[in-house]
Coordinates of C-alpha atoms and ligand atoms in Angstrom, one line a residue:
M1 CA -3.5 -39.2 -43.3
T2 CA -1.8 -35.6 -44.0
T3 CA 1.4 -37.1 -43.7
V4 CA 0.3 -40.4 -46.3
I5 CA -0.9 -37.5 -48.6
V6 CA 2.0 -35.3 -48.4
E7 CA 4.2 -38.4 -48.5
N8 CA 2.7 -39.4 -51.6
V9 CA 3.1 -36.1 -53.7
L10 CA 6.4 -35.8 -52.5
S11 CA 7.9 -39.0 -53.9
K12 CA 7.5 -38.1 -57.1
Y13 CA 10.1 -35.4 -56.8
K14 CA 13.3 -37.3 -56.6
N15 CA 14.9 -34.1 -55.3
P16 CA 12.7 -31.2 -54.2
K17 CA 13.8 -27.7 -54.3
R18 CA 12.2 -24.6 -54.0
D19 CA 10.9 -24.2 -57.7
D20 CA 8.4 -27.5 -56.8
L21 CA 7.0 -25.4 -54.0
I22 CA 3.9 -24.3 -56.0
P23 CA 3.5 -27.5 -58.0
I24 CA 3.8 -29.3 -54.7
L25 CA 1.2 -27.2 -52.6
Q26 CA -0.6 -27.4 -56.0
K27 CA -0.9 -31.4 -55.9
V28 CA -1.3 -31.5 -51.8
Q29 CA -4.2 -29.3 -51.9
D30 CA -5.7 -31.6 -54.8
E31 CA -5.8 -34.7 -52.7
L32 CA -5.9 -33.1 -49.4
G33 CA -8.9 -30.1 -50.2
Y34 CA -6.7 -28.3 -48.2
L35 CA -3.0 -27.3 -46.7
S36 CA -2.9 -28.4 -42.7
K37 CA -0.4 -26.9 -41.1
D38 CA 0.8 -30.5 -40.7
A39 CA 1.1 -30.6 -44.3
V40 CA 2.8 -27.2 -44.5
V41 CA 5.4 -27.9 -41.8
S42 CA 6.1 -31.6 -43.4
I43 CA 6.9 -29.9 -46.8
G44 CA 8.4 -27.5 -45.5
K45 CA 11.1 -30.0 -44.2
A46 CA 11.2 -31.4 -47.4
L47 CA 12.6 -28.1 -49.4
N48 CA 14.5 -26.7 -46.2
L49 CA 12.5 -24.0 -46.1
P50 CA 11.0 -22.7 -43.3
A51 CA 6.7 -23.1 -42.7
S52 CA 6.8 -19.2 -42.3
K53 CA 8.1 -18.6 -45.9
I54 CA 5.9 -21.3 -47.5
Y55 CA 2.9 -19.6 -45.6
G56 CA 4.7 -16.3 -47.1
V57 CA 4.5 -17.6 -50.7
A58 CA 1.2 -19.9 -50.8
T59 CA -0.7 -16.6 -49.1
F60 CA 0.3 -14.8 -52.2
Y61 CA -1.8 -17.1 -53.9
N62 CA -5.3 -17.2 -53.2
Q63 CA -5.6 -20.6 -55.1
F64 CA -4.5 -21.8 -52.2
R65 CA -6.8 -22.4 -48.7
F66 CA -6.0 -23.3 -45.8
K67 CA -8.8 -24.0 -44.0
P68 CA -10.9 -27.6 -45.0
L69 CA -14.3 -27.0 -47.1
G70 CA -17.5 -27.8 -46.0
K71 CA -19.3 -30.9 -46.6
Y72 CA -21.2 -28.7 -49.0
H73 CA -19.1 -26.3 -50.9
I74 CA -20.9 -23.6 -52.2
Q75 CA -19.6 -21.4 -55.0
V76 CA -21.7 -18.3 -56.1
C77 CA -20.6 -16.8 -59.9
R78 CA -20.0 -13.5 -59.7
G79 CA -19.2 -13.1 -62.9
T80 CA -21.0 -10.3 -65.0
A81 CA -24.1 -12.3 -66.7
C82 CA -24.8 -13.6 -63.3
H83 CA -24.3 -10.0 -61.4
V84 CA -26.8 -8.2 -64.1
K85 CA -29.1 -11.2 -63.0
G86 CA -28.6 -10.1 -59.1
S87 CA -25.9 -12.9 -57.9
F88 CA -25.2 -10.0 -55.6
S89 CA -28.2 -10.2 -53.5
I90 CA -28.0 -14.0 -53.9
L91 CA -24.5 -14.1 -52.5
E92 CA -25.9 -11.9 -49.8
R93 CA -28.3 -14.7 -48.6
V94 CA -26.1 -17.2 -48.5
K95 CA -23.5 -14.8 -46.3
S96 CA -27.1 -14.5 -44.0
I97 CA -28.1 -18.0 -43.9
L98 CA -24.8 -19.3 -43.4
K99 CA -23.4 -16.7 -41.2
I100 CA -19.4 -17.2 -43.6
S101 CA -17.8 -15.0 -45.6
P102 CA -16.0 -16.2 -48.3
D103 CA -13.4 -18.3 -48.3
E104 CA -15.2 -19.5 -44.7
T105 CA -16.3 -22.8 -43.7
T106 CA -19.6 -23.2 -40.6
R107 CA -18.5 -24.2 -37.2
D108 CA -20.0 -27.5 -38.0
G109 CA -18.2 -28.2 -41.4
L110 CA -21.2 -28.6 -43.4
F111 CA -20.8 -25.7 -45.6
S112 CA -18.0 -23.6 -47.3
L113 CA -18.5 -20.3 -49.5
E114 CA -16.3 -19.3 -52.4
V115 CA -17.1 -16.5 -54.5
V116 CA -16.2 -17.3 -58.2
A117 CA -15.8 -15.7 -61.4
C118 CA -17.5 -16.9 -64.8
I119 CA -18.7 -20.8 -64.4
G120 CA -19.5 -20.9 -67.9
A121 CA -23.1 -20.9 -67.3
C122 CA -24.6 -17.5 -68.7
G123 CA -27.5 -18.1 -70.0
L124 CA -28.4 -20.3 -66.8
A125 CA -27.9 -17.2 -64.6
P126 CA -27.9 -16.3 -62.3
V127 CA -25.7 -19.9 -61.0
I128 CA -24.6 -21.5 -58.4
C129 CA -22.3 -24.6 -58.0
V130 CA -22.9 -26.8 -55.0
N131 CA -19.7 -30.6 -54.9
G132 CA -19.8 -29.4 -58.8
E133 CA -23.9 -29.9 -59.4
F134 CA -25.4 -26.2 -60.9
Y135 CA -28.0 -24.2 -59.8
A136 CA -29.5 -22.0 -62.4
N137 CA -31.8 -19.2 -62.4
L138 CA -32.0 -18.2 -58.7
T139 CA -33.5 -16.0 -56.5
A140 CA -32.5 -15.0 -52.8
D141 CA -35.6 -17.1 -51.8
S142 CA -34.8 -20.4 -53.8
I143 CA -30.9 -20.0 -52.6
A144 CA -32.5 -20.3 -49.3
K145 CA -34.7 -23.5 -49.9
I146 CA -31.7 -25.2 -51.7
I147 CA -29.4 -24.8 -48.9
D148 CA -32.4 -25.6 -46.4
S149 CA -32.9 -29.0 -48.2
F150 CA -29.1 -29.8 -47.3
K151 CA -29.3 -28.9 -43.9
D152 CA -32.8 -31.6 -43.8
K153 CA -30.8 -33.9 -45.4
E154 CA -28.0 -34.0 -43.0
K155 CA -30.8 -34.3 -40.6
K156 CA -32.2 -37.8 -41.8
E157 CA -28.8 -38.5 -42.3
T158 CA -28.2 -37.7 -38.3
T159 CA -30.7 -39.6 -37.9
N160 CA -30.8 -42.5 -39.4
E161 CA -27.1 -43.3 -38.2
Ligands
LIG1 S1 -21.1 -15.2 -65.1 FE1 -22.2 -16.8 -64.0 S2 -21.5 -18.0 -65.6 FE2 -20.9 -17.1 -66.2

């Protein structure tokens, strides 16, 4: 799958050059969800750049991820309004329940965590966003229940298979 995605992105460039690296990385990440090792190597071959050089550039920008996101990607807003309403304790609770830090994914691949700046729903603070869906006016206890509900959903889906 990685190869197809990378080839598809690269096919849009006639003669990909070093200046195209960032947009190529962005497009591949959009499609793949992250920059896999295979993707970095393939991009490097196309641009005639060593993988180490690509990692060097990509790690400079915090928009790039090198691990796949979880099935449930939790974005905890740490903007000012959410901070004032207690987003720090929500973040700490998520970290403690999932035993991961921001920008990590749980071992089972179910959850990933990202800290974001204002996501534009300050009136509903504190807010998190899971796979594009907002959860508002949270407390440390309500976030625990939300995570439990995802775990329950997974259990049901697993037992129904
Ligand atoms: S500060 Fe969190 S939504 Fe604006």
